């Protein structure tokens, strides 16, 4: 026994005290976001070597106590990575949900104040006009209802562009967030490097950095690499965002064609966010809203062209003809011709001049509601069976998006035709049989599973099946852009349904991701979170150990006292 | 697996919030009465709802068209009834006027009445419905028949326009009888009779009977056709009524919330919500620290 016993005691007291300090720190930070619990790492100190009195070369190893070697944070890198991945998807889906919710409010269907209802009332006024072509109030009703419809379409268009501009503003905010996080990461890199110079882990700084990375993961996709000195380099779209204490900034802009771009601030090179809220914003602006605007434009143009085509063949009350009803270039500026707004007499309801009771053109316009517009790309078979299919004769293209679908016609049998296409990523095809055509006859090739009908009309000469197949499958013309018979009303209804499908899918994604992220967070908590019960139990453990060590020191003290006071005083009274 | 306090809290919160979300959704459905309020709720149903609403509006429009057409046809029918009365009276007069033994004054008296009948027929030809001349073809704003000092005794300023109304999808009906269809024969017969009486030409009077007969036949045939059209319209109206009721019921079953089910779901969901609140309260409270002295 020696004074070194006191050392062991002292070391023990210090170690238990440090352990309790760590517990204290954990309990204090039980609710700190991103805080991972820390554990003291107690290690027995190297033993003292005491020479043996009985043997020559052996020595006894006597323990020398305990020391706190390190304080470690308990963290699972893999869970962090998974949380970042799912956060990214969640962020993107949440932004898109906001946009889809807005879009559904903009279109406001089903309701009595949406475009569907306005269209129905519009066609109704033409019916009333055809029954009373001379009646000024019926004409006024046509004009007013038409203005109602065009105003609604204009307003919807404006709301779409406003939403797009709002997204541009949101992109700027998100980009500012990224820049702020990048700045803080760079700063932390420096702090961590300095703090760890002594060799100990800067646990709390590392926690803060991991929290920033989690925040960043919601906004944009990134990769990162941890260096040997615990500093990190963060990469976005393959380029360095943060490297040691320096960082680059992002910026966003809306170009003249209203396409939203995310770019590096220093050289304006394009950045593809790859995921997260920024990607959600970019996709919403450049794909979702862009395609809504395209669809609205084509709806406006279909209404304008279909009505104008018929209206121009009609005669108004003054006997004039070849007058248009609608004017404008698209959904933004669709309106009624000024001449008609000035005088409703100019609405051409009649099929001939000076016939005030004639409402045939008005009736024809009213019937556009259920009569699909005549295909303009009718293929005529002239003598000898030549088939002039040309792009110029096609007026409307089957779309459910920005790009047209192309179809291929092939023949597999003596009188069979196969039409194939890739629709929505899925290849579809249908084979039908065709028959001979007499002169001046027509034949409709119905490809119902593709939703296509091709009308063939023969000219002065009959055409056999062989002629038809030769011409339709001509290698020089084997790509055919076709139009479909679809009324304005049903085109709009399909469009609304499509919007609903996309929105619903995205809603499900949001709910699923929320549940997934929640579950991952709980897993993280299970590993790195502070459990007050656990800390309380450990507190008892270390407290008792401290008390025991203190007791040992007291015992040693008494023993030493005996030595100090009692040894060598024989004979002293 | 380690369970920490924050895990318990987070699970509790997540469940409470999910239940609250479902509760809010049900509340919205009940207060609006609609099962589908926006396209994402049920895209297929919404497309169908839009289509059904359009169809309902169309049906109402067709019923309105039918009303207008019926009124026009009924006016036509009663005018034609008047014309057939005119022709029949003229025929009686023709028969009595063909008698050789009439005196000049008697013949003159008959001629005066026939002249009135002629004017009557012209007036009937100028029948109006809601300020439109029904027998004028397309020229509905000017009276089609004008008395004139020409061989026929009148001029026709209308045309042969055919006025169509749509009463159902792709089904149109012709509502008018133009003045060129029945009146020329009738007026020819009456004028021939008048001329014959004025000229005391018995042979002419005799031949006018034949003309009047064919005129009457034409009028009766036209009357029958108009009557048939009115019947057709009544049948179409009834059919549209039935279709309208069906469409409305399909629309309601697609769009509207089953109130009984909705309220039951809401009450059940309320219980679930309250249970999750209670469970949460109990789970979050105690910890070891409460028990250590």
PDB file of N, CA, C and O in Angstrom, chain B residues 14-61:
ATOM      1  N   UNK B  14     -47.513  11.797 -34.316  1.00  0.00           N
ATOM      2  CA  UNK B  14     -47.808  11.386 -35.684  1.00  0.00           C
ATOM      3  C   UNK B  14     -49.203  10.782 -35.767  1.00  0.00           C
ATOM      4  O   UNK B  14     -49.984  11.089 -36.671  1.00  0.00           O
ATOM      5  N   UNK B  15     -49.526   9.915 -34.793  1.00  0.00           N
ATOM      6  CA  UNK B  15     -50.836   9.281 -34.824  1.00  0.00           C
ATOM      7  C   UNK B  15     -51.958  10.273 -34.595  1.00  0.00           C
ATOM      8  O   UNK B  15     -52.984  10.256 -35.279  1.00  0.00           O
ATOM      9  N   UNK B  16     -51.745  11.176 -33.621  1.00  0.00           N
ATOM     10  CA  UNK B  16     -52.784  12.183 -33.372  1.00  0.00           C
ATOM     11  C   UNK B  16     -53.003  13.011 -34.622  1.00  0.00           C
ATOM     12  O   UNK B  16     -54.139  13.305 -35.024  1.00  0.00           O
ATOM     13  N   UNK B  17     -51.885  13.390 -35.267  1.00  0.00           N
ATOM     14  CA  UNK B  17     -52.047  14.250 -36.435  1.00  0.00           C
ATOM     15  C   UNK B  17     -52.708  13.507 -37.585  1.00  0.00           C
ATOM     16  O   UNK B  17     -53.529  14.064 -38.325  1.00  0.00           O
ATOM     17  N   UNK B  18     -52.396  12.201 -37.748  1.00  0.00           N
ATOM     18  CA  UNK B  18     -53.062  11.437 -38.797  1.00  0.00           C
ATOM     19  C   UNK B  18     -54.555  11.343 -38.526  1.00  0.00           C
ATOM     20  O   UNK B  18     -55.386  11.502 -39.440  1.00  0.00           O
ATOM     21  N   UNK B  19     -54.902  11.108 -37.261  1.00  0.00           N
ATOM     22  CA  UNK B  19     -56.329  11.032 -36.933  1.00  0.00           C
ATOM     23  C   UNK B  19     -57.022  12.366 -37.138  1.00  0.00           C
ATOM     24  O   UNK B  19     -58.149  12.436 -37.643  1.00  0.00           O
ATOM     25  N   UNK B  20     -56.330  13.431 -36.763  1.00  0.00           N
ATOM     26  CA  UNK B  20     -56.924  14.763 -36.954  1.00  0.00           C
ATOM     27  C   UNK B  20     -57.135  15.032 -38.436  1.00  0.00           C
ATOM     28  O   UNK B  20     -58.134  15.633 -38.841  1.00  0.00           O
ATOM     29  N   UNK B  21     -56.194  14.572 -39.244  1.00  0.00           N
ATOM     30  CA  UNK B  21     -56.320  14.796 -40.687  1.00  0.00           C
ATOM     31  C   UNK B  21     -57.552  14.086 -41.229  1.00  0.00           C
ATOM     32  O   UNK B  21     -58.322  14.650 -42.004  1.00  0.00           O
ATOM     33  N   UNK B  22     -57.730  12.815 -40.786  1.00  0.00           N
ATOM     34  CA  UNK B  22     -58.901  12.080 -41.263  1.00  0.00           C
ATOM     35  C   UNK B  22     -60.180  12.733 -40.788  1.00  0.00           C
ATOM     36  O   UNK B  22     -61.178  12.802 -41.517  1.00  0.00           O
ATOM     37  N   UNK B  23     -60.144  13.232 -39.561  1.00  0.00           N
ATOM     38  CA  UNK B  23     -61.330  13.886 -39.004  1.00  0.00           C
ATOM     39  C   UNK B  23     -61.681  15.116 -39.827  1.00  0.00           C
ATOM     40  O   UNK B  23     -62.847  15.363 -40.157  1.00  0.00           O
ATOM     41  N   UNK B  24     -60.646  15.896 -40.174  1.00  0.00           N
ATOM     42  CA  UNK B  24     -60.895  17.119 -40.937  1.00  0.00           C
ATOM     43  C   UNK B  24     -61.464  16.789 -42.305  1.00  0.00           C
ATOM     44  O   UNK B  24     -62.383  17.463 -42.786  1.00  0.00           O
ATOM     45  N   UNK B  25     -60.932  15.742 -42.923  1.00  0.00           N
ATOM     46  CA  UNK B  25     -61.411  15.353 -44.236  1.00  0.00           C
ATOM     47  C   UNK B  25     -62.890  15.000 -44.186  1.00  0.00           C
ATOM     48  O   UNK B  25     -63.692  15.463 -45.010  1.00  0.00           O
ATOM     49  N   UNK B  26     -63.264  14.184 -43.167  1.00  0.00           N
ATOM     50  CA  UNK B  26     -64.665  13.792 -43.038  1.00  0.00           C
ATOM     51  C   UNK B  26     -65.538  15.008 -42.768  1.00  0.00           C
ATOM     52  O   UNK B  26     -66.636  15.129 -43.315  1.00  0.00           O
ATOM     53  N   UNK B  27     -65.033  15.908 -41.947  1.00  0.00           N
ATOM     54  CA  UNK B  27     -65.821  17.103 -41.617  1.00  0.00           C
ATOM     55  C   UNK B  27     -66.113  17.919 -42.867  1.00  0.00           C
ATOM     56  O   UNK B  27     -67.227  18.385 -43.083  1.00  0.00           O
ATOM     57  N   UNK B  28     -65.071  18.068 -43.718  1.00  0.00           N
ATOM     58  CA  UNK B  28     -65.257  18.791 -44.972  1.00  0.00           C
ATOM     59  C   UNK B  28     -66.319  18.136 -45.831  1.00  0.00           C
ATOM     60  O   UNK B  28     -67.184  18.796 -46.404  1.00  0.00           O
ATOM     61  N   UNK B  29     -66.242  16.790 -45.899  1.00  0.00           N
ATOM     62  CA  UNK B  29     -67.187  16.076 -46.752  1.00  0.00           C
ATOM     63  C   UNK B  29     -68.604  16.280 -46.231  1.00  0.00           C
ATOM     64  O   UNK B  29     -69.524  16.515 -47.017  1.00  0.00           O
ATOM     65  N   UNK B  30     -68.772  16.203 -44.913  1.00  0.00           N
ATOM     66  CA  UNK B  30     -70.121  16.321 -44.368  1.00  0.00           C
ATOM     67  C   UNK B  30     -70.662  17.735 -44.567  1.00  0.00           C
ATOM     68  O   UNK B  30     -71.799  17.925 -44.994  1.00  0.00           O
ATOM     69  N   UNK B  31     -69.834  18.721 -44.283  1.00  0.00           N
ATOM     70  CA  UNK B  31     -70.373  20.085 -44.371  1.00  0.00           C
ATOM     71  C   UNK B  31     -70.631  20.495 -45.814  1.00  0.00           C
ATOM     72  O   UNK B  31     -71.488  21.322 -46.078  1.00  0.00           O
ATOM     73  N   UNK B  32     -69.899  19.911 -46.782  1.00  0.00           N
ATOM     74  CA  UNK B  32     -70.194  20.283 -48.160  1.00  0.00           C
ATOM     75  C   UNK B  32     -71.207  19.341 -48.792  1.00  0.00           C
ATOM     76  O   UNK B  32     -71.780  19.630 -49.838  1.00  0.00           O
ATOM     77  N   UNK B  33     -71.402  18.182 -48.172  1.00  0.00           N
ATOM     78  CA  UNK B  33     -72.349  17.228 -48.733  1.00  0.00           C
ATOM     79  C   UNK B  33     -71.804  16.480 -49.930  1.00  0.00           C
ATOM     80  O   UNK B  33     -72.481  15.681 -50.560  1.00  0.00           O
ATOM     81  N   UNK B  34     -70.543  16.758 -50.270  1.00  0.00           N
ATOM     82  CA  UNK B  34     -69.985  16.158 -51.484  1.00  0.00           C
ATOM     83  C   UNK B  34     -68.899  15.150 -51.118  1.00  0.00           C
ATOM     84  O   UNK B  34     -68.078  15.402 -50.247  1.00  0.00           O
ATOM     85  N   UNK B  35     -68.900  14.045 -51.843  1.00  0.00           N
ATOM     86  CA  UNK B  35     -67.867  13.039 -51.621  1.00  0.00           C
ATOM     87  C   UNK B  35     -66.582  13.430 -52.349  1.00  0.00           C
ATOM     88  O   UNK B  35     -65.482  13.138 -51.908  1.00  0.00           O
ATOM     89  N   UNK B  36     -66.747  14.042 -53.489  1.00  0.00           N
ATOM     90  CA  UNK B  36     -65.582  14.499 -54.252  1.00  0.00           C
ATOM     91  C   UNK B  36     -65.643  16.017 -54.351  1.00  0.00           C
ATOM     92  O   UNK B  36     -66.611  16.576 -54.868  1.00  0.00           O
ATOM     93  N   UNK B  37     -64.583  16.666 -53.825  1.00  0.00           N
ATOM     94  CA  UNK B  37     -64.595  18.123 -53.889  1.00  0.00           C
ATOM     95  C   UNK B  37     -63.541  18.659 -54.838  1.00  0.00           C
ATOM     96  O   UNK B  37     -63.612  19.808 -55.254  1.00  0.00           O
ATOM     97  N   UNK B  38     -62.537  17.828 -55.139  1.00  0.00           N
ATOM     98  CA  UNK B  38     -61.544  18.278 -56.091  1.00  0.00           C
ATOM     99  C   UNK B  38     -61.025  17.062 -56.851  1.00  0.00           C
ATOM    100  O   UNK B  38     -61.181  15.945 -56.372  1.00  0.00           O
ATOM    101  N   UNK B  39     -60.436  17.273 -58.000  1.00  0.00           N
ATOM    102  CA  UNK B  39     -60.067  16.155 -58.878  1.00  0.00           C
ATOM    103  C   UNK B  39     -59.246  15.082 -58.166  1.00  0.00           C
ATOM    104  O   UNK B  39     -59.426  13.899 -58.429  1.00  0.00           O
ATOM    105  N   UNK B  40     -58.354  15.471 -57.216  1.00  0.00           N
ATOM    106  CA  UNK B  40     -57.494  14.455 -56.604  1.00  0.00           C
ATOM    107  C   UNK B  40     -58.277  13.494 -55.713  1.00  0.00           C
ATOM    108  O   UNK B  40     -57.820  12.391 -55.444  1.00  0.00           O
ATOM    109  N   UNK B  41     -59.465  13.908 -55.262  1.00  0.00           N
ATOM    110  CA  UNK B  41     -60.232  13.026 -54.374  1.00  0.00           C
ATOM    111  C   UNK B  41     -60.596  11.733 -55.078  1.00  0.00           C
ATOM    112  O   UNK B  41     -60.581  10.664 -54.483  1.00  0.00           O
ATOM    113  N   UNK B  42     -60.954  11.825 -56.350  1.00  0.00           N
ATOM    114  CA  UNK B  42     -61.310  10.625 -57.113  1.00  0.00           C
ATOM    115  C   UNK B  42     -61.377  11.037 -58.576  1.00  0.00           C
ATOM    116  O   UNK B  42     -62.427  11.425 -59.072  1.00  0.00           O
ATOM    117  N   UNK B  43     -60.245  10.985 -59.283  1.00  0.00           N
ATOM    118  CA  UNK B  43     -60.178  11.561 -60.635  1.00  0.00           C
ATOM    119  C   UNK B  43     -61.216  10.995 -61.591  1.00  0.00           C
ATOM    120  O   UNK B  43     -61.838  11.737 -62.348  1.00  0.00           O
ATOM    121  N   UNK B  44     -61.423   9.685 -61.533  1.00  0.00           N
ATOM    122  CA  UNK B  44     -62.376   9.074 -62.446  1.00  0.00           C
ATOM    123  C   UNK B  44     -63.770   9.599 -62.155  1.00  0.00           C
ATOM    124  O   UNK B  44     -64.534   9.956 -63.065  1.00  0.00           O
ATOM    125  N   UNK B  45     -64.112   9.656 -60.876  1.00  0.00           N
ATOM    126  CA  UNK B  45     -65.446  10.153 -60.514  1.00  0.00           C
ATOM    127  C   UNK B  45     -65.626  11.602 -60.954  1.00  0.00           C
ATOM    128  O   UNK B  45     -66.696  11.979 -61.438  1.00  0.00           O
ATOM    129  N   UNK B  46     -64.580  12.406 -60.790  1.00  0.00           N
ATOM    130  CA  UNK B  46     -64.714  13.820 -61.155  1.00  0.00           C
ATOM    131  C   UNK B  46     -64.952  13.968 -62.650  1.00  0.00           C
ATOM    132  O   UNK B  46     -65.791  14.765 -63.080  1.00  0.00           O
ATOM    133  N   UNK B  47     -64.219  13.180 -63.453  1.00  0.00           N
ATOM    134  CA  UNK B  47     -64.438  13.260 -64.898  1.00  0.00           C
ATOM    135  C   UNK B  47     -65.886  12.894 -65.217  1.00  0.00           C
ATOM    136  O   UNK B  47     -66.550  13.548 -66.031  1.00  0.00           O
ATOM    137  N   UNK B  48     -66.371  11.865 -64.536  1.00  0.00           N
ATOM    138  CA  UNK B  48     -67.738  11.445 -64.785  1.00  0.00           C
ATOM    139  C   UNK B  48     -68.724  12.527 -64.346  1.00  0.00           C
ATOM    140  O   UNK B  48     -69.696  12.828 -65.034  1.00  0.00           O
ATOM    141  N   UNK B  49     -68.442  13.139 -63.204  1.00  0.00           N
ATOM    142  CA  UNK B  49     -69.330  14.199 -62.704  1.00  0.00           C
ATOM    143  C   UNK B  49     -69.408  15.341 -63.710  1.00  0.00           C
ATOM    144  O   UNK B  49     -70.495  15.841 -64.027  1.00  0.00           O
ATOM    145  N   UNK B  50     -68.259  15.739 -64.230  1.00  0.00           N
ATOM    146  CA  UNK B  50     -68.258  16.833 -65.214  1.00  0.00           C
ATOM    147  C   UNK B  50     -69.097  16.447 -66.425  1.00  0.00           C
ATOM    148  O   UNK B  50     -69.890  17.248 -66.930  1.00  0.00           O
ATOM    149  N   UNK B  51     -68.895  15.206 -66.898  1.00  0.00           N
ATOM    150  CA  UNK B  51     -69.651  14.767 -68.064  1.00  0.00           C
ATOM    151  C   UNK B  51     -71.149  14.748 -67.780  1.00  0.00           C
ATOM    152  O   UNK B  51     -71.962  15.166 -68.606  1.00  0.00           O
ATOM    153  N   UNK B  52     -71.513  14.281 -66.577  1.00  0.00           N
ATOM    154  CA  UNK B  52     -72.934  14.203 -66.235  1.00  0.00           C
ATOM    155  C   UNK B  52     -73.545  15.590 -66.121  1.00  0.00           C
ATOM    156  O   UNK B  52     -74.689  15.823 -66.554  1.00  0.00           O
ATOM    157  N   UNK B  53     -72.802  16.529 -65.547  1.00  0.00           N
ATOM    158  CA  UNK B  53     -73.342  17.890 -65.438  1.00  0.00           C
ATOM    159  C   UNK B  53     -73.584  18.483 -66.812  1.00  0.00           C
ATOM    160  O   UNK B  53     -74.597  19.151 -67.059  1.00  0.00           O
ATOM    161  N   UNK B  54     -72.620  18.235 -67.709  1.00  0.00           N
ATOM    162  CA  UNK B  54     -72.802  18.716 -69.080  1.00  0.00           C
ATOM    163  C   UNK B  54     -74.055  18.092 -69.681  1.00  0.00           C
ATOM    164  O   UNK B  54     -74.861  18.783 -70.326  1.00  0.00           O
ATOM    165  N   UNK B  55     -74.224  16.783 -69.442  1.00  0.00           N
ATOM    166  CA  UNK B  55     -75.388  16.105 -70.013  1.00  0.00           C
ATOM    167  C   UNK B  55     -76.676  16.689 -69.456  1.00  0.00           C
ATOM    168  O   UNK B  55     -77.643  16.922 -70.196  1.00  0.00           O
ATOM    169  N   UNK B  56     -76.702  16.953 -68.155  1.00  0.00           N
ATOM    170  CA  UNK B  56     -77.899  17.546 -67.553  1.00  0.00           C
ATOM    171  C   UNK B  56     -78.250  18.879 -68.204  1.00  0.00           C
ATOM    172  O   UNK B  56     -79.405  19.167 -68.508  1.00  0.00           O
ATOM    173  N   UNK B  57     -77.198  19.682 -68.409  1.00  0.00           N
ATOM    174  CA  UNK B  57     -77.442  20.992 -69.015  1.00  0.00           C
ATOM    175  C   UNK B  57     -77.988  20.824 -70.431  1.00  0.00           C
ATOM    176  O   UNK B  57     -78.878  21.546 -70.869  1.00  0.00           O
ATOM    177  N   UNK B  58     -77.413  19.843 -71.142  1.00  0.00           N
ATOM    178  CA  UNK B  58     -77.890  19.581 -72.499  1.00  0.00           C
ATOM    179  C   UNK B  58     -79.365  19.198 -72.482  1.00  0.00           C
ATOM    180  O   UNK B  58     -80.147  19.649 -73.320  1.00  0.00           O
ATOM    181  N   UNK B  59     -79.720  18.325 -71.529  1.00  0.00           N
ATOM    182  CA  UNK B  59     -81.109  17.866 -71.460  1.00  0.00           C
ATOM    183  C   UNK B  59     -82.038  19.047 -71.214  1.00  0.00           C
ATOM    184  O   UNK B  59     -83.089  19.173 -71.853  1.00  0.00           O
ATOM    185  N   UNK B  60     -81.635  19.924 -70.285  1.00  0.00           N
ATOM    186  CA  UNK B  60     -82.476  21.101 -70.036  1.00  0.00           C
ATOM    187  C   UNK B  60     -82.624  21.937 -71.297  1.00  0.00           C
ATOM    188  O   UNK B  60     -83.702  22.450 -71.607  1.00  0.00           O
ATOM    189  N   UNK B  61     -81.500  22.089 -72.027  1.00  0.00           N
ATOM    190  CA  UNK B  61     -81.540  22.882 -73.253  1.00  0.00           C
ATOM    191  C   UNK B  61     -82.481  22.256 -74.263  1.00  0.00           C
ATOM    192  O   UNK B  61     -83.289  22.948 -74.893  1.00  0.00           O
TER     193      UNK B  61
END
